[in-house]
PDB file of C-alpha atoms in Angstrom:
ATOM      1  CA  UNK A 432       9.518   4.083   8.709  1.00 70.00           C
ATOM      2  CA  UNK A 433      10.568   0.559   9.635  1.00 80.00           C
ATOM      3  CA  UNK A 434       7.889   0.386  12.339  1.00 84.00           C
ATOM      4  CA  UNK A 435       5.238   1.682   9.921  1.00 85.00           C
ATOM      5  CA  UNK A 436       6.366  -0.798   7.249  1.00 82.00           C
ATOM      6  CA  UNK A 437       6.071  -3.725   9.687  1.00 79.00           C
ATOM      7  CA  UNK A 438       2.650  -2.549  10.792  1.00 81.00           C
ATOM      8  CA  UNK A 439       1.348  -2.309   7.221  1.00 84.00           C
ATOM      9  CA  UNK A 440       2.965  -5.640   6.283  1.00 81.00           C
ATOM     10  CA  UNK A 441       1.289  -7.388   9.199  1.00 78.00           C
ATOM     11  CA  UNK A 442      -2.130  -6.016   8.237  1.00 80.00           C
ATOM     12  CA  UNK A 443      -1.662  -7.074   4.640  1.00 82.00           C
ATOM     13  CA  UNK A 444      -0.431 -10.587   5.484  1.00 77.00           C
ATOM     14  CA  UNK A 445      -3.364 -11.017   7.873  1.00 77.00           C
ATOM     15  CA  UNK A 446      -5.755 -10.111   5.061  1.00 78.00           C
ATOM     16  CA  UNK A 447      -4.059 -12.559   2.682  1.00 76.00           C
ATOM     17  CA  UNK A 448      -3.939 -15.435   5.171  1.00 70.00           C
ATOM     18  CA  UNK A 449      -7.571 -15.060   6.276  1.00 66.00           C
ATOM     19  CA  UNK A 450      -8.782 -14.674   2.676  1.00 67.00           C
ATOM     20  CA  UNK A 451      -6.670 -17.210   0.736  1.00 66.00           C
ATOM     21  CA  UNK A 452      -7.152 -17.066  -3.014  1.00 70.00           C
ATOM     22  CA  UNK A 453      -9.596 -14.182  -2.623  1.00 69.00           C
ATOM     23  CA  UNK A 454     -10.690 -11.804  -5.366  1.00 69.00           C
ATOM     24  CA  UNK A 455      -9.202  -8.300  -5.444  1.00 75.00           C
ATOM     25  CA  UNK A 456     -10.630  -5.775  -7.882  1.00 78.00           C
ATOM     26  CA  UNK A 457      -8.341  -3.008  -9.147  1.00 79.00           C
ATOM     27  CA  UNK A 458      -9.797  -0.337 -11.439  1.00 82.00           C
ATOM     28  CA  UNK A 459      -6.394   0.645 -12.810  1.00 84.00           C
ATOM     29  CA  UNK A 460      -5.327  -2.557 -14.551  1.00 78.00           C
ATOM     30  CA  UNK A 461      -1.858  -1.097 -15.239  1.00 85.00           C
ATOM     31  CA  UNK A 462      -1.046  -1.456 -11.528  1.00 86.00           C
ATOM     32  CA  UNK A 463      -2.045  -5.144 -11.297  1.00 86.00           C
ATOM     33  CA  UNK A 464       1.397  -6.529 -12.183  1.00 87.00           C
ATOM     34  CA  UNK A 465       3.015  -4.275  -9.608  1.00 88.00           C
ATOM     35  CA  UNK A 466       0.566  -5.440  -6.952  1.00 85.00           C
ATOM     36  CA  UNK A 467       1.167  -9.093  -7.844  1.00 86.00           C
ATOM     37  CA  UNK A 468       4.887  -8.469  -7.398  1.00 90.00           C
ATOM     38  CA  UNK A 469       4.267  -6.750  -4.039  1.00 86.00           C
ATOM     39  CA  UNK A 470       2.166  -9.667  -2.743  1.00 85.00           C
ATOM     40  CA  UNK A 471       4.827 -12.156  -3.813  1.00 86.00           C
ATOM     41  CA  UNK A 472       7.520 -10.158  -2.016  1.00 86.00           C
ATOM     42  CA  UNK A 473       5.313  -9.786   1.048  1.00 83.00           C
ATOM     43  CA  UNK A 474       4.970 -13.556   1.372  1.00 82.00           C
ATOM     44  CA  UNK A 475       8.748 -13.878   1.066  1.00 86.00           C
ATOM     45  CA  UNK A 476       9.103 -11.801   4.252  1.00 81.00           C
ATOM     46  CA  UNK A 477       7.433 -14.540   6.277  1.00 76.00           C
ATOM     47  CA  UNK A 478       8.555 -18.171   6.426  1.00 80.00           C
ATOM     48  CA  UNK A 479       5.926 -20.923   6.720  1.00 77.00           C
ATOM     49  CA  UNK A 480       7.162 -21.571  10.275  1.00 79.00           C
ATOM     50  CA  UNK A 481       6.623 -17.919  11.244  1.00 76.00           C
ATOM     51  CA  UNK A 482       3.105 -17.945   9.853  1.00 72.00           C
ATOM     52  CA  UNK A 483       2.397 -21.253  11.609  1.00 72.00           C
ATOM     53  CA  UNK A 484       3.585 -19.909  14.954  1.00 76.00           C
ATOM     54  CA  UNK A 485       1.509 -16.753  14.512  1.00 72.00           C
ATOM     55  CA  UNK A 486      -1.614 -18.828  13.824  1.00 66.00           C
ATOM     56  CA  UNK A 487      -0.964 -21.219  16.741  1.00 68.00           C
ATOM     57  CA  UNK A 488      -0.466 -18.295  19.138  1.00 67.00           C
ATOM     58  CA  UNK A 489      -3.882 -16.897  18.253  1.00 66.00           C
ATOM     59  CA  UNK A 490      -2.829 -14.409  15.616  1.00 65.00           C
ATOM     60  CA  UNK A 491      -4.768 -13.410  12.507  1.00 60.00           C
ATOM     61  CA  UNK A 492      -7.917 -12.728  14.518  1.00 59.00           C
ATOM     62  CA  UNK A 493      -7.862 -16.081  16.314  1.00 57.00           C
ATOM     63  CA  UNK A 494      -8.139 -17.895  12.997  1.00 55.00           C
ATOM     64  CA  UNK A 495      -6.883 -21.248  14.298  1.00 56.00           C
ATOM     65  CA  UNK A 496      -9.181 -21.357  17.344  1.00 60.00           C
ATOM     66  CA  UNK A 497     -12.223 -20.422  15.282  1.00 61.00           C
ATOM     67  CA  UNK A 498     -11.379 -23.072  12.704  1.00 64.00           C
ATOM     68  CA  UNK A 499     -10.774 -25.772  15.326  1.00 65.00           C
ATOM     69  CA  UNK A 500     -14.072 -25.035  17.055  1.00 66.00           C
ATOM     70  CA  UNK A 501     -15.888 -25.130  13.738  1.00 71.00           C
ATOM     71  CA  UNK A 502     -14.120 -28.333  12.662  1.00 70.00           C
ATOM     72  CA  UNK A 503     -14.958 -30.159  15.890  1.00 74.00           C
ATOM     73  CA  UNK A 504     -18.614 -29.111  15.688  1.00 74.00           C
ATOM     74  CA  UNK A 505     -18.983 -30.083  12.030  1.00 77.00           C
ATOM     75  CA  UNK A 506     -17.054 -33.362  12.272  1.00 81.00           C
ATOM     76  CA  UNK A 507     -19.579 -34.618  14.833  1.00 79.00           C
ATOM     77  CA  UNK A 508     -22.459 -33.758  12.508  1.00 84.00           C
ATOM     78  CA  UNK A 509     -21.162 -35.746   9.517  1.00 83.00           C
ATOM     79  CA  UNK A 510     -22.217 -39.293  10.321  1.00 82.00           C
ATOM     80  CA  UNK A 511     -21.026 -42.175   8.092  1.00 83.00           C
ATOM     81  CA  UNK A 512     -23.024 -43.443   5.119  1.00 87.00           C
ATOM     82  CA  UNK A 513     -23.402 -47.239   5.092  1.00 86.00           C
ATOM     83  CA  UNK A 514     -23.660 -49.011   1.734  1.00 86.00           C
ATOM     84  CA  UNK A 515     -23.919 -52.742   1.016  1.00 87.00           C
ATOM     85  CA  UNK A 516     -23.082 -52.378  -2.687  1.00 87.00           C
ATOM     86  CA  UNK A 517     -19.903 -50.646  -3.815  1.00 86.00           C
ATOM     87  CA  UNK A 518     -20.465 -48.091  -6.611  1.00 87.00           C
ATOM     88  CA  UNK A 519     -18.609 -49.110  -9.771  1.00 84.00           C
ATOM     89  CA  UNK A 520     -17.805 -45.572 -10.841  1.00 82.00           C
ATOM     90  CA  UNK A 521     -14.579 -44.408  -9.171  1.00 82.00           C
ATOM     91  CA  UNK A 522     -15.722 -40.793  -9.508  1.00 88.00           C
ATOM     92  CA  UNK A 523     -18.390 -41.558  -6.897  1.00 91.00           C
ATOM     93  CA  UNK A 524     -15.783 -41.626  -4.125  1.00 91.00           C
ATOM     94  CA  UNK A 525     -14.078 -38.454  -5.345  1.00 91.00           C
ATOM     95  CA  UNK A 526     -17.344 -36.487  -5.521  1.00 93.00           C
ATOM     96  CA  UNK A 527     -18.667 -37.871  -2.236  1.00 93.00           C
ATOM     97  CA  UNK A 528     -15.499 -37.246  -0.206  1.00 91.00           C
ATOM     98  CA  UNK A 529     -15.063 -33.784  -1.713  1.00 93.00           C
ATOM     99  CA  UNK A 530     -18.654 -32.822  -0.821  1.00 93.00           C
ATOM    100  CA  UNK A 531     -18.130 -33.954   2.786  1.00 91.00           C
ATOM    101  CA  UNK A 532     -14.818 -32.079   3.051  1.00 89.00           C
ATOM    102  CA  UNK A 533     -16.387 -28.923   1.634  1.00 92.00           C
ATOM    103  CA  UNK A 534     -19.069 -28.886   4.319  1.00 91.00           C
ATOM    104  CA  UNK A 535     -16.522 -29.801   6.995  1.00 85.00           C
ATOM    105  CA  UNK A 536     -14.518 -26.673   6.148  1.00 85.00           C
ATOM    106  CA  UNK A 537     -17.545 -24.403   5.893  1.00 87.00           C
ATOM    107  CA  UNK A 538     -17.963 -24.357   2.100  1.00 91.00           C
ATOM    108  CA  UNK A 539     -21.708 -24.852   2.206  1.00 94.00           C
ATOM    109  CA  UNK A 540     -22.516 -23.868  -1.378  1.00 96.00           C
ATOM    110  CA  UNK A 541     -19.724 -26.025  -2.790  1.00 95.00           C
ATOM    111  CA  UNK A 542     -20.858 -29.059  -0.816  1.00 95.00           C
ATOM    112  CA  UNK A 543     -24.350 -28.818  -2.327  1.00 96.00           C
ATOM    113  CA  UNK A 544     -23.126 -28.217  -5.879  1.00 96.00           C
ATOM    114  CA  UNK A 545     -20.844 -31.257  -5.692  1.00 96.00           C
ATOM    115  CA  UNK A 546     -23.256 -33.651  -3.976  1.00 95.00           C
ATOM    116  CA  UNK A 547     -26.000 -32.716  -6.457  1.00 96.00           C
ATOM    117  CA  UNK A 548     -23.663 -33.468  -9.363  1.00 94.00           C
ATOM    118  CA  UNK A 549     -22.869 -36.778  -7.675  1.00 94.00           C
ATOM    119  CA  UNK A 550     -26.543 -37.735  -7.438  1.00 95.00           C
ATOM    120  CA  UNK A 551     -27.211 -36.678 -11.029  1.00 94.00           C
ATOM    121  CA  UNK A 552     -24.295 -38.783 -12.297  1.00 92.00           C
ATOM    122  CA  UNK A 553     -25.433 -41.804 -10.277  1.00 93.00           C
ATOM    123  CA  UNK A 554     -28.938 -41.661 -11.736  1.00 92.00           C
ATOM    124  CA  UNK A 555     -27.500 -41.316 -15.250  1.00 88.00           C
ATOM    125  CA  UNK A 556     -25.350 -44.415 -14.678  1.00 89.00           C
ATOM    126  CA  UNK A 557     -28.245 -46.422 -13.261  1.00 85.00           C
ATOM    127  CA  UNK A 558     -30.484 -45.538 -16.211  1.00 82.00           C
ATOM    128  CA  UNK A 559     -27.844 -45.885 -18.936  1.00 82.00           C
ATOM    129  CA  UNK A 560     -29.257 -49.234 -20.140  1.00 78.00           C
ATOM    130  CA  UNK A 561     -32.475 -47.510 -21.194  1.00 74.00           C
ATOM    131  CA  UNK A 562     -32.549 -45.887 -24.613  1.00 72.00           C
ATOM    132  CA  UNK A 563     -33.465 -42.234 -25.070  1.00 70.00           C
ATOM    133  CA  UNK A 564     -36.737 -43.355 -26.632  1.00 72.00           C
ATOM    134  CA  UNK A 565     -37.599 -45.542 -23.633  1.00 73.00           C
ATOM    135  CA  UNK A 566     -36.791 -42.769 -21.164  1.00 72.00           C
ATOM    136  CA  UNK A 567     -38.894 -40.254 -23.065  1.00 70.00           C
ATOM    137  CA  UNK A 568     -41.755 -42.733 -23.142  1.00 72.00           C
ATOM    138  CA  UNK A 569     -41.591 -43.025 -19.349  1.00 71.00           C
ATOM    139  CA  UNK A 570     -41.582 -39.229 -19.032  1.00 70.00           C
ATOM    140  CA  UNK A 571     -44.609 -39.064 -21.327  1.00 67.00           C
ATOM    141  CA  UNK A 572     -46.410 -41.523 -19.045  1.00 65.00           C
ATOM    142  CA  UNK A 573     -45.388 -39.660 -15.888  1.00 65.00           C
ATOM    143  CA  UNK A 574     -46.231 -36.207 -17.198  1.00 66.00           C
ATOM    144  CA  UNK A 575     -49.137 -37.257 -19.437  1.00 59.00           C
ATOM    145  CA  UNK A 576     -48.072 -34.572 -21.846  1.00 55.00           C
ATOM    146  CA  UNK A 577     -47.306 -34.949 -25.551  1.00 51.00           C
ATOM    147  CA  UNK A 578     -44.666 -32.221 -25.537  1.00 54.00           C
ATOM    148  CA  UNK A 579     -42.338 -34.419 -23.461  1.00 49.00           C
ATOM    149  CA  UNK A 580     -41.775 -36.556 -26.538  1.00 51.00           C
ATOM    150  CA  UNK A 581     -39.417 -33.830 -27.721  1.00 51.00           C
ATOM    151  CA  UNK A 582     -37.700 -33.056 -24.413  1.00 56.00           C
ATOM    152  CA  UNK A 583     -34.097 -33.996 -23.651  1.00 65.00           C
ATOM    153  CA  UNK A 584     -33.600 -36.022 -20.487  1.00 74.00           C
ATOM    154  CA  UNK A 585     -32.398 -33.673 -17.743  1.00 84.00           C
ATOM    155  CA  UNK A 586     -31.803 -34.033 -14.000  1.00 89.00           C
ATOM    156  CA  UNK A 587     -35.435 -33.269 -13.176  1.00 89.00           C
ATOM    157  CA  UNK A 588     -36.586 -36.049 -15.483  1.00 87.00           C
ATOM    158  CA  UNK A 589     -33.958 -38.473 -14.189  1.00 89.00           C
ATOM    159  CA  UNK A 590     -35.319 -38.067 -10.662  1.00 93.00           C
ATOM    160  CA  UNK A 591     -38.905 -38.723 -11.809  1.00 88.00           C
ATOM    161  CA  UNK A 592     -37.861 -41.752 -13.855  1.00 87.00           C
ATOM    162  CA  UNK A 593     -35.848 -43.206 -10.955  1.00 90.00           C
ATOM    163  CA  UNK A 594     -38.907 -43.000  -8.692  1.00 91.00           C
ATOM    164  CA  UNK A 595     -41.158 -44.440 -11.434  1.00 88.00           C
ATOM    165  CA  UNK A 596     -38.787 -47.410 -11.842  1.00 87.00           C
ATOM    166  CA  UNK A 597     -38.737 -48.037  -8.079  1.00 90.00           C
ATOM    167  CA  UNK A 598     -35.105 -47.044  -7.594  1.00 91.00           C
ATOM    168  CA  UNK A 599     -35.958 -44.364  -5.039  1.00 93.00           C
ATOM    169  CA  UNK A 600     -38.961 -43.693  -2.822  1.00 95.00           C
ATOM    170  CA  UNK A 601     -41.412 -40.813  -3.184  1.00 94.00           C
ATOM    171  CA  UNK A 602     -39.749 -39.147  -0.182  1.00 95.00           C
ATOM    172  CA  UNK A 603     -36.328 -39.444  -1.840  1.00 95.00           C
ATOM    173  CA  UNK A 604     -37.805 -38.079  -5.047  1.00 94.00           C
ATOM    174  CA  UNK A 605     -39.075 -35.020  -3.192  1.00 96.00           C
ATOM    175  CA  UNK A 606     -35.727 -34.556  -1.437  1.00 96.00           C
ATOM    176  CA  UNK A 607     -33.892 -34.859  -4.763  1.00 95.00           C
ATOM    177  CA  UNK A 608     -36.034 -32.149  -6.335  1.00 95.00           C
ATOM    178  CA  UNK A 609     -35.414 -29.829  -3.375  1.00 96.00           C
ATOM    179  CA  UNK A 610     -31.683 -30.466  -3.737  1.00 96.00           C
ATOM    180  CA  UNK A 611     -31.863 -29.810  -7.489  1.00 95.00           C
ATOM    181  CA  UNK A 612     -33.747 -26.534  -7.087  1.00 96.00           C
ATOM    182  CA  UNK A 613     -31.383 -25.205  -4.427  1.00 96.00           C
ATOM    183  CA  UNK A 614     -28.349 -26.170  -6.531  1.00 95.00           C
ATOM    184  CA  UNK A 615     -29.846 -24.178  -9.409  1.00 95.00           C
ATOM    185  CA  UNK A 616     -30.427 -21.166  -7.147  1.00 95.00           C
ATOM    186  CA  UNK A 617     -26.816 -21.317  -5.952  1.00 96.00           C
ATOM    187  CA  UNK A 618     -25.358 -21.641  -9.446  1.00 93.00           C
ATOM    188  CA  UNK A 619     -27.655 -19.321 -11.387  1.00 93.00           C
ATOM    189  CA  UNK A 620     -28.830 -16.760  -8.829  1.00 92.00           C
ATOM    190  CA  UNK A 621     -25.931 -16.457  -6.381  1.00 90.00           C
ATOM    191  CA  UNK A 622     -27.950 -17.916  -3.505  1.00 93.00           C
ATOM    192  CA  UNK A 623     -25.963 -18.544  -0.299  1.00 94.00           C
ATOM    193  CA  UNK A 624     -27.127 -21.518   1.723  1.00 94.00           C
ATOM    194  CA  UNK A 625     -26.760 -21.710   5.500  1.00 94.00           C
ATOM    195  CA  UNK A 626     -24.673 -24.326   7.275  1.00 91.00           C
ATOM    196  CA  UNK A 627     -27.781 -25.883   8.828  1.00 93.00           C
ATOM    197  CA  UNK A 628     -29.679 -26.103   5.541  1.00 95.00           C
ATOM    198  CA  UNK A 629     -26.705 -27.527   3.661  1.00 95.00           C
ATOM    199  CA  UNK A 630     -26.251 -30.178   6.367  1.00 94.00           C
ATOM    200  CA  UNK A 631     -29.941 -31.052   6.121  1.00 95.00           C
ATOM    201  CA  UNK A 632     -29.619 -31.524   2.359  1.00 95.00           C
ATOM    202  CA  UNK A 633     -26.408 -33.529   2.715  1.00 94.00           C
ATOM    203  CA  UNK A 634     -28.105 -35.811   5.247  1.00 93.00           C
ATOM    204  CA  UNK A 635     -31.065 -36.375   2.913  1.00 94.00           C
ATOM    205  CA  UNK A 636     -28.674 -37.109   0.051  1.00 94.00           C
ATOM    206  CA  UNK A 637     -26.827 -39.645   2.190  1.00 92.00           C
ATOM    207  CA  UNK A 638     -30.189 -41.318   2.861  1.00 93.00           C
ATOM    208  CA  UNK A 639     -30.893 -41.420  -0.889  1.00 94.00           C
ATOM    209  CA  UNK A 640     -27.476 -43.011  -1.496  1.00 92.00           C
ATOM    210  CA  UNK A 641     -28.196 -45.648   1.154  1.00 90.00           C
ATOM    211  CA  UNK A 642     -31.486 -46.336  -0.591  1.00 92.00           C
ATOM    212  CA  UNK A 643     -29.788 -46.664  -4.006  1.00 92.00           C
ATOM    213  CA  UNK A 644     -26.893 -48.868  -2.858  1.00 90.00           C
ATOM    214  CA  UNK A 645     -28.558 -51.135  -0.292  1.00 87.00           C
TER     215      UNK A 645
END
């Protein structure tokens, strides 16, 4: 029984360590509290040092070696972004660094969601001196459509206005719209983006940031 218990415990702890914070669906909700208690007790069986040693020695399916290989590969792909003007908004640095870290650790979708929010916030800040009426007038000129007089300014419009005002190039405008559309697919349709595609979008965003702050 002791041998069987250790075997089951090891399988369970491996699942928990390789899927941290994962979702577990239990049809019988009455058993959820008991399972929470069991997981808590299971973690108490292993000290952090024991788990560390297991990971270092190649346990948990070679988790550490896979992660190190991935980290080394990705770290070389994330080249610095050079800016001559420091963004005034402190949130810029939080969003930017978080987006880079997400991609570095393989969270491709998260990196795109965050970096898109960063770009949207930057454009809002850069256009904040324009009134709603002025922005809508620009959209009316760009779109040549009367209905845009009644439209709220959204991310799509911010991108078009930024290009119209000479803040970004046509190429950056196109890249921004691609980024926006993929972010929407991730958030609203459950789209999973590949590592290569997310890196491509991150690189284009870094180029847009260099254009905006140089």
